[in-house]
Each structure stands twice: as C-alpha cells, then as structure tokens.
XYZ file of C-alpha atoms in Angstrom:
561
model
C -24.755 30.055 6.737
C -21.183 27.937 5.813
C -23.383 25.941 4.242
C -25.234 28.202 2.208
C -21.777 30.241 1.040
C -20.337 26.707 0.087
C -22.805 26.151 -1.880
C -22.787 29.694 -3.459
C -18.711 28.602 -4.613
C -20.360 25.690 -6.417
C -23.208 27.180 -7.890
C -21.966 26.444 -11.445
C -22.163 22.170 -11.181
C -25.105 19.981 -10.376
C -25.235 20.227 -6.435
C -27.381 17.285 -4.748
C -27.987 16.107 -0.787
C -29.937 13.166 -0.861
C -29.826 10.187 2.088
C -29.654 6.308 0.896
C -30.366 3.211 2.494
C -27.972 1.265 0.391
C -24.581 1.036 -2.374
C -27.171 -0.385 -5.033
C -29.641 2.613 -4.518
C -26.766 5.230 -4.877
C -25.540 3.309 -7.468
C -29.173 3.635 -9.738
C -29.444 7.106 -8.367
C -25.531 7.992 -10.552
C -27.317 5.702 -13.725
C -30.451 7.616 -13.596
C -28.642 11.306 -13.443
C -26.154 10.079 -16.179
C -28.612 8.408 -18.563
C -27.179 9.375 -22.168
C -23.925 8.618 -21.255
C -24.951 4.939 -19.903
C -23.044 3.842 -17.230
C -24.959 0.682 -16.682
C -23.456 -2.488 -15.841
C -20.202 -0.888 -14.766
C -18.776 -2.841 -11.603
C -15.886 -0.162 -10.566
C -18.548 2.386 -10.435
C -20.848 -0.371 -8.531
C -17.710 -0.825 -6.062
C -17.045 3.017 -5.990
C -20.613 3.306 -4.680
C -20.138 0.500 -2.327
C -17.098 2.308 -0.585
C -19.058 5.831 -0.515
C -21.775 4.264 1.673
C -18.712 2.838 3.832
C -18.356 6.820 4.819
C -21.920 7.805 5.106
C -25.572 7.231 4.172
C -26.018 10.638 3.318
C -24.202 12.468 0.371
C -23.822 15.320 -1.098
C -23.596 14.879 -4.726
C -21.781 17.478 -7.102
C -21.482 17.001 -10.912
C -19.725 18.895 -13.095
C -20.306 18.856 -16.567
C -17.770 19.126 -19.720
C -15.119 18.502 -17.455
C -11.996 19.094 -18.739
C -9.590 16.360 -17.418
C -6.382 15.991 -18.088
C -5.754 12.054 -18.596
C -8.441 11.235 -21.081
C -6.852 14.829 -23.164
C -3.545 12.578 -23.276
C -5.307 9.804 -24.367
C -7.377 11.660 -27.022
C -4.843 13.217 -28.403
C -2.408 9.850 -28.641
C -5.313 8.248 -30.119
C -9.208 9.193 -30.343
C -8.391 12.720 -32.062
C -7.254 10.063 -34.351
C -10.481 8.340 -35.349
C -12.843 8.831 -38.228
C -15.725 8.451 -35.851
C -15.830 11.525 -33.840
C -15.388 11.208 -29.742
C -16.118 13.884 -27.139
C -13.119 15.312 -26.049
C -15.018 16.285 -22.094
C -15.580 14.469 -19.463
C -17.600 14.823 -16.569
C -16.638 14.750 -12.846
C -18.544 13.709 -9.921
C -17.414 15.253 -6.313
C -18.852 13.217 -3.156
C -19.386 14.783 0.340
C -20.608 13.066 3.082
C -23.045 14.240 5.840
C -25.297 17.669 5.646
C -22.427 19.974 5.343
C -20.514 20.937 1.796
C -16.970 21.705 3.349
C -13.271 20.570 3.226
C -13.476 18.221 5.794
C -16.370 16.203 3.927
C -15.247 15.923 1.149
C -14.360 12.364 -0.205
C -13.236 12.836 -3.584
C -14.193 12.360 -6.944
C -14.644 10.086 -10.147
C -14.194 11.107 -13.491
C -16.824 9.615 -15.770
C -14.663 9.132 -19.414
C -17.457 9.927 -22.654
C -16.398 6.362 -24.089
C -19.371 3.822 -24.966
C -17.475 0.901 -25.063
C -18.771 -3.355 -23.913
C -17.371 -6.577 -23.892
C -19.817 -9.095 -22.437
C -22.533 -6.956 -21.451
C -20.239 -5.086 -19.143
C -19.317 -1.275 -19.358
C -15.650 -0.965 -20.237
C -13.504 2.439 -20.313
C -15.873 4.376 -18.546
C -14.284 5.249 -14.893
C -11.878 7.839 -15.685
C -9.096 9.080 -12.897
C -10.939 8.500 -9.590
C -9.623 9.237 -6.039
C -12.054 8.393 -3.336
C -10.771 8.368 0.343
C -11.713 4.797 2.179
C -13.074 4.912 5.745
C -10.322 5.113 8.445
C -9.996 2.578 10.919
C -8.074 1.030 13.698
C -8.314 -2.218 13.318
C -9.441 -3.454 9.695
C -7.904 -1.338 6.908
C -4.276 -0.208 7.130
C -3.921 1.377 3.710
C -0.538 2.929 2.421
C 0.846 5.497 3.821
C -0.782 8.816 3.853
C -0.657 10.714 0.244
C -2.222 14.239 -0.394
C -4.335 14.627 -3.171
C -6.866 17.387 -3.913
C -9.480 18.714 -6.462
C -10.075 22.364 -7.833
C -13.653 22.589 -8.406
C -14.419 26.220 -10.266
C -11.770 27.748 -8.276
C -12.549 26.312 -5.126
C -9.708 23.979 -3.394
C -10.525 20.356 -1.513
C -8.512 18.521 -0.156
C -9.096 15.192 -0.001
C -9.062 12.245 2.484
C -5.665 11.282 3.904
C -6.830 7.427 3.718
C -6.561 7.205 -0.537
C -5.012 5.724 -3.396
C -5.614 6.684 -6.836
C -7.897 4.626 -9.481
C -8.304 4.056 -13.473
C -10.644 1.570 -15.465
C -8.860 0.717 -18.560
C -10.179 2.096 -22.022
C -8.974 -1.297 -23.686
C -7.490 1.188 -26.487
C -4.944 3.250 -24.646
C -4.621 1.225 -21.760
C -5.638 -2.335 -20.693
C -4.949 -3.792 -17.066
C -0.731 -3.288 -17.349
C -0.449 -0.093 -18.184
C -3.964 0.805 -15.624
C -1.564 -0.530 -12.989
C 1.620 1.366 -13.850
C -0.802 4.421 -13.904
C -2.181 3.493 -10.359
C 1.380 2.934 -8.988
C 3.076 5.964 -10.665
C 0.472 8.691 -10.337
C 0.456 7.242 -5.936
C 4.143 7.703 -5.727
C 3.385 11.256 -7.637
C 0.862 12.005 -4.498
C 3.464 10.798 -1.850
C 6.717 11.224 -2.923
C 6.263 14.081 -5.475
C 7.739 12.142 -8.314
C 6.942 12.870 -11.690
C 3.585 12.589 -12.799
C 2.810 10.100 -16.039
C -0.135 9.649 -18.507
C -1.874 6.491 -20.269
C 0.290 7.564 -23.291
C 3.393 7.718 -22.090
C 3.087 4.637 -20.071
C 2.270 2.996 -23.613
C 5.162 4.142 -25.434
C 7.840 3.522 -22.737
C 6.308 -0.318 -22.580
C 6.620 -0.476 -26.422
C 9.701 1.225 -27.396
C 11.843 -1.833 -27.377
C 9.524 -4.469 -27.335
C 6.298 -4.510 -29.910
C 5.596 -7.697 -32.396
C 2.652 -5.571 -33.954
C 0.681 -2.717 -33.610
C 0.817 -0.917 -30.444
C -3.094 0.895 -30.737
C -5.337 0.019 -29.947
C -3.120 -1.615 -27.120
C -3.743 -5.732 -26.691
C -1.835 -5.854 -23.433
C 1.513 -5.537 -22.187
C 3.882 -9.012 -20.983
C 6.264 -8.418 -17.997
C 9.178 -7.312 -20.320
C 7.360 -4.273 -21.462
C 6.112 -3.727 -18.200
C 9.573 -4.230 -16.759
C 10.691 -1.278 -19.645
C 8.623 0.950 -18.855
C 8.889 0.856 -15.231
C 13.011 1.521 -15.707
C 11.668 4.218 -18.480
C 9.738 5.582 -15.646
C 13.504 5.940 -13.774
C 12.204 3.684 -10.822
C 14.374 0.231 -10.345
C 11.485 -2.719 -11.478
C 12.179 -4.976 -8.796
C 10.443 -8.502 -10.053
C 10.301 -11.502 -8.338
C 8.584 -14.985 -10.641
C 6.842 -16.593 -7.875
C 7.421 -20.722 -7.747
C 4.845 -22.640 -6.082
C 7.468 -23.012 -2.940
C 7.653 -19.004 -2.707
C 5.924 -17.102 0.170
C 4.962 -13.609 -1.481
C 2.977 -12.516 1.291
C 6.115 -11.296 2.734
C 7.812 -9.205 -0.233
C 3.986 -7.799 -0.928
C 3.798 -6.564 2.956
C 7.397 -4.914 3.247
C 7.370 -2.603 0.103
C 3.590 -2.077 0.321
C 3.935 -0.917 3.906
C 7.233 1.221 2.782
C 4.291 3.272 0.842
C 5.371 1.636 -2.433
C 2.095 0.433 -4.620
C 2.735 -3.467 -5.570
C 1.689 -4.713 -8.626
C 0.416 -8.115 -9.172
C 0.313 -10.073 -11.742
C -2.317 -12.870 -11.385
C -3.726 -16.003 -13.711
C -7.536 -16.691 -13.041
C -10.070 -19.248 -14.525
C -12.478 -17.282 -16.010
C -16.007 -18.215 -14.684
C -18.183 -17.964 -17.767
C -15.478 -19.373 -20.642
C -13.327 -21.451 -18.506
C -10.439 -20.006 -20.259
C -7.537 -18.685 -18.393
C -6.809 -15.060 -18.271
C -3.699 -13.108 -17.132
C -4.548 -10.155 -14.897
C -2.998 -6.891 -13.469
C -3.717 -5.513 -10.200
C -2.343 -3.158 -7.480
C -2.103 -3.447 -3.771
C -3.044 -0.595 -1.881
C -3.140 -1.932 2.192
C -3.975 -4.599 4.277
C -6.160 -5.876 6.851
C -5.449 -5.865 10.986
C -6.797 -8.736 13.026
C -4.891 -9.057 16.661
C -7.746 -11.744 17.548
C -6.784 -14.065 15.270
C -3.775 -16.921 16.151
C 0.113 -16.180 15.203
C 1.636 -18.282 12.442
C 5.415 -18.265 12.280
C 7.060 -15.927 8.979
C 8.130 -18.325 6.315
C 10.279 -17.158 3.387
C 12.908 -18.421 1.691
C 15.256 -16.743 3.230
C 14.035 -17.516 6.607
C 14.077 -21.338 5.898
C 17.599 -21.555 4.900
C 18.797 -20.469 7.799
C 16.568 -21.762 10.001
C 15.180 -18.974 11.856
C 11.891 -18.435 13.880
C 10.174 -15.367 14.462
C 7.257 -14.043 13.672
C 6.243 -10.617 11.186
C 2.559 -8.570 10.728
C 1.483 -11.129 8.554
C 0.245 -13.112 11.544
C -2.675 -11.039 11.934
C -3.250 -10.271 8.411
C -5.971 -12.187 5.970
C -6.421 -10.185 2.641
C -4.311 -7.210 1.173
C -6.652 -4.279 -0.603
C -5.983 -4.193 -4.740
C -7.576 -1.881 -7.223
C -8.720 -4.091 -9.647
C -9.352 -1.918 -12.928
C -12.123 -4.491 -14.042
C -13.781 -4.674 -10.815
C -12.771 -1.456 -8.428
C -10.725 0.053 -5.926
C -10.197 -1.424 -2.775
C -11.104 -4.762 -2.850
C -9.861 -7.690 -0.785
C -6.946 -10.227 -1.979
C -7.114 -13.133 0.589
C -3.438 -14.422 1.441
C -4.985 -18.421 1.334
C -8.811 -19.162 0.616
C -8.864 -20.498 4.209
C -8.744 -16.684 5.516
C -11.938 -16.079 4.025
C -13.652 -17.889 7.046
C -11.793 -16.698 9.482
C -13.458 -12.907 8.669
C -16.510 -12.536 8.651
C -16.808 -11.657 4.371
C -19.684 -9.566 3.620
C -21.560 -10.570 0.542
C -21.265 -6.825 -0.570
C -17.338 -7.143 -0.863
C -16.982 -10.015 -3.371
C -20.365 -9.860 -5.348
C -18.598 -7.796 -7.757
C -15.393 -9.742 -7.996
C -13.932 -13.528 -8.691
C -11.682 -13.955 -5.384
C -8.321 -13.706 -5.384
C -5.796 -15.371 -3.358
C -1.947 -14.661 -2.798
C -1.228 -18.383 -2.723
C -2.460 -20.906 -5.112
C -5.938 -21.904 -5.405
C -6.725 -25.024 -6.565
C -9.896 -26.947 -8.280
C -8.000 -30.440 -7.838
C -4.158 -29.769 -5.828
C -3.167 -33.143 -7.229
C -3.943 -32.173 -10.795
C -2.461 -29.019 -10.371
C -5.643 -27.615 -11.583
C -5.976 -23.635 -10.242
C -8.711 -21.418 -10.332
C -6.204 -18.525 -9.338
C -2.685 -18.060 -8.817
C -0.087 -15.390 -8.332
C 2.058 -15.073 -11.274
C 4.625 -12.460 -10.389
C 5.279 -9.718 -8.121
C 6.773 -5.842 -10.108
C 7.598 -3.004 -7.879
C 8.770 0.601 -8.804
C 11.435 0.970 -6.191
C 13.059 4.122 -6.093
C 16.438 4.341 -8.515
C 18.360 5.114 -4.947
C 17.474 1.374 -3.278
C 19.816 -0.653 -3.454
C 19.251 -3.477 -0.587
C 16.078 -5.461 -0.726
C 13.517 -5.555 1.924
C 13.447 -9.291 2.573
C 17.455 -8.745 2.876
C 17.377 -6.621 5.168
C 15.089 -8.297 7.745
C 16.918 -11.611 7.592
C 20.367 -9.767 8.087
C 18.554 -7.978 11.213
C 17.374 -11.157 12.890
C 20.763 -12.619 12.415
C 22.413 -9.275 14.008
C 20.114 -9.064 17.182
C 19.818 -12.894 17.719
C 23.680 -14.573 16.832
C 25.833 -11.560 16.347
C 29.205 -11.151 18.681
C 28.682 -7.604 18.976
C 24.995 -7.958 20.313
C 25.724 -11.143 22.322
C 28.399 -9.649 24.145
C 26.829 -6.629 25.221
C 24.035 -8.958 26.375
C 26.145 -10.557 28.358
C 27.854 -8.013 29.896
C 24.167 -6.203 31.069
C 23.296 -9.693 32.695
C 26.577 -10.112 34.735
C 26.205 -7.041 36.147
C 23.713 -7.724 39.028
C 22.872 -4.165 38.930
C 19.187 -3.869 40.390
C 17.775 -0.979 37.728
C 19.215 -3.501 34.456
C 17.426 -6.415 36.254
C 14.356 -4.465 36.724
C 13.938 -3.217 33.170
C 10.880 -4.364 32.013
C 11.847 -4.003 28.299
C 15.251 -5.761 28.474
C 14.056 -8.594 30.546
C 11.293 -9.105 27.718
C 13.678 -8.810 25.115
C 16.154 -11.375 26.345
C 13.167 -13.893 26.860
C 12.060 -13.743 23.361
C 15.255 -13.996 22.098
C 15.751 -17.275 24.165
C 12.232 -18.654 22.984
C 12.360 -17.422 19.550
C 9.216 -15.020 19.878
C 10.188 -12.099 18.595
C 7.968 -9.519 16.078
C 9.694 -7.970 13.595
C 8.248 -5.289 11.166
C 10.001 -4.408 8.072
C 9.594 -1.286 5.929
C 11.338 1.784 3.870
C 11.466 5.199 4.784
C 13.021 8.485 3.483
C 15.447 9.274 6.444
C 14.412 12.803 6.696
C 11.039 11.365 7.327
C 11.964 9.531 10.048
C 14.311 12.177 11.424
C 10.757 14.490 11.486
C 9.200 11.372 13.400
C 12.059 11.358 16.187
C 10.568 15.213 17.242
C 7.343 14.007 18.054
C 7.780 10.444 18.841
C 9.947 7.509 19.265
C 12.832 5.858 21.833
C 13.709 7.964 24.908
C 15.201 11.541 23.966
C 18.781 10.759 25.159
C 18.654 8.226 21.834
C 16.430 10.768 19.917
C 19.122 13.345 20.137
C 21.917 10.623 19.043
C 20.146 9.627 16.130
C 19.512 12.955 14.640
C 22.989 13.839 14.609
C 24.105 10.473 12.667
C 24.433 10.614 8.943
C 21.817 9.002 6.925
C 21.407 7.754 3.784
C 18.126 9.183 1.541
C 16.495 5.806 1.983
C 16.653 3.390 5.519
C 15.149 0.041 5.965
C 13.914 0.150 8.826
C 13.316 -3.344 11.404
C 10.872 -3.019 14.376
C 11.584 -5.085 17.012
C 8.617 -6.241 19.497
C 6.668 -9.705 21.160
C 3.119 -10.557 19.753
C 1.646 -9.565 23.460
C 3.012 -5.526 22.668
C 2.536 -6.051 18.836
C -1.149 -7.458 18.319
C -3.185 -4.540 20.029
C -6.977 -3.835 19.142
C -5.868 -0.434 19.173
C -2.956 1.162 16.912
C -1.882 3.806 18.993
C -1.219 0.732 21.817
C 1.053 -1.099 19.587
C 4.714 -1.331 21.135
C 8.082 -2.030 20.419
C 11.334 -3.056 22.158
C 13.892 -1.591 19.798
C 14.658 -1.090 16.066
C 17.990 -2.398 13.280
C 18.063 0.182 10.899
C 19.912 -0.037 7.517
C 21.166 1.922 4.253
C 19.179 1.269 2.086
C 21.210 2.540 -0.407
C 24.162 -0.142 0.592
C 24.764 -3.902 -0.870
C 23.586 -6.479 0.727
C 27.313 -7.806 0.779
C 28.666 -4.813 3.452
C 27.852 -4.538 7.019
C 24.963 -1.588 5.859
C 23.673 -1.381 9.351
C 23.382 1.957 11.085
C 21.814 2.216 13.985
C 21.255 -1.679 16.249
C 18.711 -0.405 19.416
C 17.669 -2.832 22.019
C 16.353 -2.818 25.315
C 19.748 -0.527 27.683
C 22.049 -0.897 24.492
C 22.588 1.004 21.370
C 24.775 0.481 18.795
C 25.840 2.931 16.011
C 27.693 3.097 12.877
C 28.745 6.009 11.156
C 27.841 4.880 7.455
C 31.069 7.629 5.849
C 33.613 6.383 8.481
C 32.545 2.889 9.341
C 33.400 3.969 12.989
C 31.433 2.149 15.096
C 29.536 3.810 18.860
C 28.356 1.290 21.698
C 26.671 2.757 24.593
C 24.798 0.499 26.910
C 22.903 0.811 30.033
C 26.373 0.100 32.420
C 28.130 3.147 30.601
C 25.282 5.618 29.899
C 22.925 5.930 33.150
C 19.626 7.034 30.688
C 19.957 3.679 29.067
C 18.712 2.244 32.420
C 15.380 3.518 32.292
C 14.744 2.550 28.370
C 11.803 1.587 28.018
C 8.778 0.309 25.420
C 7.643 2.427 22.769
C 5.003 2.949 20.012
C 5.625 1.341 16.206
C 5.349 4.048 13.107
C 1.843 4.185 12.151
C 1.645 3.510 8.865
C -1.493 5.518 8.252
C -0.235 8.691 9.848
C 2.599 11.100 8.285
C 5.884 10.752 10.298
C-alpha cells in the first residue's frame, strides 16, 4: 500500500524498478532511456553508476523530464541565452532509490543530466549537471566529511537525502572548467553544512576574473591559483594556500581541515596518458579511508621535524583520501604514496575510469625528476573567523601535554602521591607511559563550539568535566586535539575508538598567544578563561571525581555532534 501511494506522489516522472547484476549494465540501461540526449562515453556518469550499485542491485529509477534546475539557468543566462545557436534551457533529473520500496529512507539522490552536446576526445563533456548521490556508510573503509543535509523536491514531494554525501558538477568547459567545478563543489558543501551562502558557476567566474583576466573570460580557459585565490576571498572565506615543495608532507594539512568538514581542493599536475603532455588539474577531497590492520608510521611534517617530536596522527591507518574529480566522478580514491595501492586490495572497478593519483610525488625515473603525477598546491575556504592554523595548533598541543611546566608539574604531583585510586587509574597510568615512550595519537580537527557544546549532552569525558566545560566561554570556532595510544585509537569498529583526553584551542586566536582553553588528561584538567586569561587547575588530589576519569569515545566524524 506505501508503496503504491508513493508511487501515486510521483506519477508525473518516469518511475522504473528494475534489478542489475552490474555498474556497466545500469550504466547502458541510463544510455538507452536517454538516447537523444547521448550520454555515451561519459565517465562521471560511468562512476555515478558504479557508486549506485555500491548501495544496492536493485533500483528504483525516477526521471523527470524538462527539469527546471537552477545552476545550468545561471549558466544560461551568463552565457548560452547568449548564443546564435539556440540551447535548451531544461534539464532533466534522475532520482535513485534503492531496494523494492519508493520512500524517504531509500532514497539516494539524484543527477541532473545538463542538455549540452559537447566532446573533446571522444569523451562526453558538460553533461553531469548538479549531482548529490549519498555513498554507502561504513565502519571501517570510507570516513567521508562530516554529515551535511541535502534534499530534493520532486513535484511537491520532499526527500531527504543520505547523510553520507558531498555535492558534484562536471564542468561545461564554457562556464566552468575544473577551478571553478571545484570552488562550486567546496562552496555549495559548506552551503549544506554550515548554511553559508549558496554560489553559482557564474558568480564563481566573475569573482575569479574581476581582478585578474589577460583575455576573454567566456568561454572560460581555466582559472591559475590567483584567480582562484580571488574568488575564494570574494566568496568571504579566508583562502588558506599552502605551495607544496617536494620536502612537504600534505597528507597532514589535507586530513585536519578535511576532517574539520572543510572540502580541500587540490591542485594536481599529471602526464597525460594518450599525448604525454602535462596537464594541470583541479580536484576536491571529500573523506578518507580507515584501515586499523595496517602498521603505524610516525606523523612527519614540517613542523614536527623541527622540533623533533614523535607521535603518531590518523594518517597511520589511512591509504587514499576520496576526491570528486569533475572529469572522472565523485568519490574516487587519491592514494597518499603509490605503495598504498598494494597494501588494499584495489578493485579494478575503482580506477578503470581514472589515471591514479597520488598525494606525494610519483615518479617515471626519481633521479630524472621525471613525474607522472604530483601535488601542486593545497586551497582551502576556511571560515573568515579562523585565525590559527590546524597544523599550529597540534604542534603547540604536543608541546603543552608533553614539555609544558604547567602539565609536568601536575604530573608530578599525581605520582608522588601514593594514593591507591591515582595509581590504579587505568587511563592515567596509560597516559604517562606514552608520554615516556613517545606513543601517543593525536587527532586534529575544527569545530563550531556550539557544536561541540551539543556533543557534551550526549557524549564525552565524565559529567563532573561535562558540566565545567559548558559553562566556559568559547570562541565560534575551537581546534580541537584528541589525545589517545594506537591500541584505543586503531579499532575495527568506530564506535570502539577511545581517547585519553583532549587540548582544545581558539581558533579564532594567533598562533603567538597562549590560545589554549581547555588542557584534559587522564585525573587533571586545566582551564583558561579565554576573556580573563584566568587560569582553573583541578586534578584528581583536589577534586575526588577526577579519580575515577576514565577512557572515552573520539567524535565521529560521520555522525552530527
């Protein structure tokens, strides 16, 4: 019966269950159903297919016609209204359920088909319009960023879609190539999750080209970083851009603002396989991969190298990041080092549609210097309020709970104590032993403090801390630096990953002042009162609920605080 007055709602677009045994057969199924507008030879809609199946063998298939959607209009009217030859101002729009039923909790999202007929190379070009398709959920392999809400109003009818989603453009090559298809992905994510404004292709354009244009700006032939960099400040984000060296270790600035929710763009130089020429590329990255079997390696920046610390961060257990690629798809893996590719098993499905690429150099001949792919830059849309870096903020932790007086002392003063219920606590006595041996986790990422004050209901240190922390004043943005051991850290299982204690920071502070708020390790606590500077130390000798503190669960970054 649900089924039946579902698909009464719908009864105006093309409505379709069919069951198939594999992406490619879904994939001719979409080219068959859409034949005059040819979407042959189009590899995002070939990946888009690929991730469907990921969900379910068996679809649901709804297709509206004349579709009115609201990108391509912006682009039309900023340039294809424009043309003598006359282009269709609809699209269409395909909706995907998976399973038997047609309901909310199905639903998977939708692609936008633009009416473009536009090749280079025998390959489809402009033709995947805005797309948001939820990817399948999982423990262990995809950690994706964090949750956004996005849904779709089909004739009057609401979806939501999947929690697990970022959104996804092919670029028309007129409006937009693979820069301003990036700032679109980034921007119009941070619109789903933060509620920030909302831009178009043609506004994207003009903010990249105000300043900055040695010719004629349509149809577009690309954007450098300085117009990227423009239009990023245009947007009123701050475009934080690091050059990456060959010396550099960008895994780590690409893990702490992607995990902080914030897309990271990439810019990336790749042989091209057919012309041997090279070609400069834009992509985003949308998550990362989990693997707790595989062995630690110690965090390297350059930070971390000058002053000589050890520890270790996620990227231990992490092989590829997830990118939409507008010339190949959405969610496709990045491999931190070409290595990692044999420590996964790859399936062929994966990277048949894509040239790998790799976060760190690689090379056809390392002593020539000869690449096939390399990471060119790093540009992130940070928000205008975020002051103190990510990488900053981690380093400035380590130093605090490792070779600080004010830590070291309290330390001291819990060990000296002989007091049975200290000596017993689990937590601390882990705590202290990684410190000795240099073992420690730590996990670095940006929050909205209101966020995390919602979090501390439901979740967190033990509620004599809980009930401190909400009445501290916080800053709009907090770094916060999750302390833990690889044993507690690299769990199969999310839910089972632990920590020992957090640093949190203002985010909003220089990197130059103390900036640290809140220091919580295992029977100590230390507080500062960011509009007074006063500072609050409690510890386990003074404060009798410190004794029985205690290990608790890290912030899942899939799952809204």
């Amino acid at each position: 019966m649900q089924i039946e007055m579902e698909t009464k709602k719908l009864s105006d677009i093309e409505l379709e269950n069919k069951e198939f045994n594999n992406s490619d057969e879904l994939y001719r199924y979409l080219v068959n159903r859409f034949k005059e507008e040819d979407i042959s030879d189009c590899l995002p809609l070939n990946r888009i297919c690929q991730v469907l199946i990921k969900h379910s063998n068996t679809l649901n298939i709804g297709i509206e016609r004349e579709y009115y959607c609201k990108d391509f209009m912006a682009e039309y009217s900023y340039f294809y209204s424009k043309l003598f030859s006359r282009v269709n101002p609809n699209c269409s729009r395909i909706h995907f359920w998976k399973g038997e039923e047609i309901n909310e909790e199905n639903y998977l999202g939708y692609c936008v088909l633009r009416p473009l007929n536009l090749r280079s190379k025998g390959k489809r070009l402009g033709k995947v319009g805005r797309t948001v398709i939820a990817y399948p959920e999982s423990n262990q392999e995809y950690l994706l960023l964090r949750r956004a809400e996005y849904e779709a109003n089909i004739k009057g009818n609401r979806y939501s879609i999947g929690l697990n989603v970022a959104p996804f453009i092919q670029q028309d090559t007129q409006v937009g190539t693979c820069a301003q298809s990036a700032i679109w992905m980034a921007a119009r994510y941070l619109h789903g999750r933060f509620r920030f404004r909302e831009y178009f292709m043609d506004e994207i354009n003009d903010m990249a080209t105000r300043y900055l244009a040695a010719g004629p700006i349509l149809p577009s032939s690309g954007l450098i970083e300085e117009q990227m960099i423009e239009c990023i400040r245009g947007m009123g984000y701050i475009p934080l851009f690091y050059p990456i060296e060959e010396n550099d270790y960008p895994d780590g600035i690409i893990y702490r603002y992607m995990e902080s929710g914030i897309p990271v763009i990439l810019i990336i130089k790749y042989e091209d396989e057919e012309t041997k020429e090279y070609i400069r590329h834009a992509v985003v990255v949308v998550g990362h991969n989990f693997n707790p079997k595989q062995h630690t390696k110690i965090s390297q920046t350059n930070e971390i190298l000058e002053k000589d610390f050890k520890y270790y961060t996620p990227l231990s257990w992490i092989n590829y990041f997830l990118i939409h690629d507008d010339a190949r798809g959405p969610y496709l893996p990045m491999w931190i080092r070409r290595e990692d590719i044999d420590i996964l098993a790859t399936s062929e499905e994966i990277l048949k549609t894509r040239v790998p690429f790799f976060v760190y150099p690689d090379y056809k001949d390392k002593e020539k210097k000869e690449i096939r792919t390399k990471l060119e830059s790093i540009l992130i849309p940070l928000p205008k309020e975020v002051a103190l870096r990510g990488e900053t903020a981690e380093v400035k932790a380590y130093d605090l709970i490792t070779d600080s007086e004010i830590v070291s002392k309290e330390i001291e003063k819990l060990i000296s104590s002989n007091y049975p219920e200290i000596e017993n606590n689990s937590a601390l006595q882990k705590f202290i032993k990684a410190r000795n041996d240099k073992n420690l986790v730590l996990r670095t990422y940006l929050r909205p403090s209101n966020e995390y004050k919602v979090y501390l209901e439901k979740n967190g240190p033990i509620e004599f801390l809980r009930e401190k922390y909400r009445s501290l004043h916080l800053p709009k943005y907090i770094w916060i630096i999750e302390i833990s051991l690889p044993e507690l850290f690299a769990n199969e299982t999310e839910v089972n990953r632990m920590m020992l204690g957090e640093v949190i920071f203002d985010a909003t502070d220089s990197e130059f002042s103390e900036a640290y708020l809140i220091i919580h390790l295992p029977c100590i606590c230390i507080m500062r009162d960011a509009i007074t500077g006063k500072r609050f130390i409690i510890n386990a000798l003074e404060q009798r609920e410190l004794k029985e503190d205690v290990v608790y669960g890290h912030r899942i970054n899939s799952e809204p605080f």
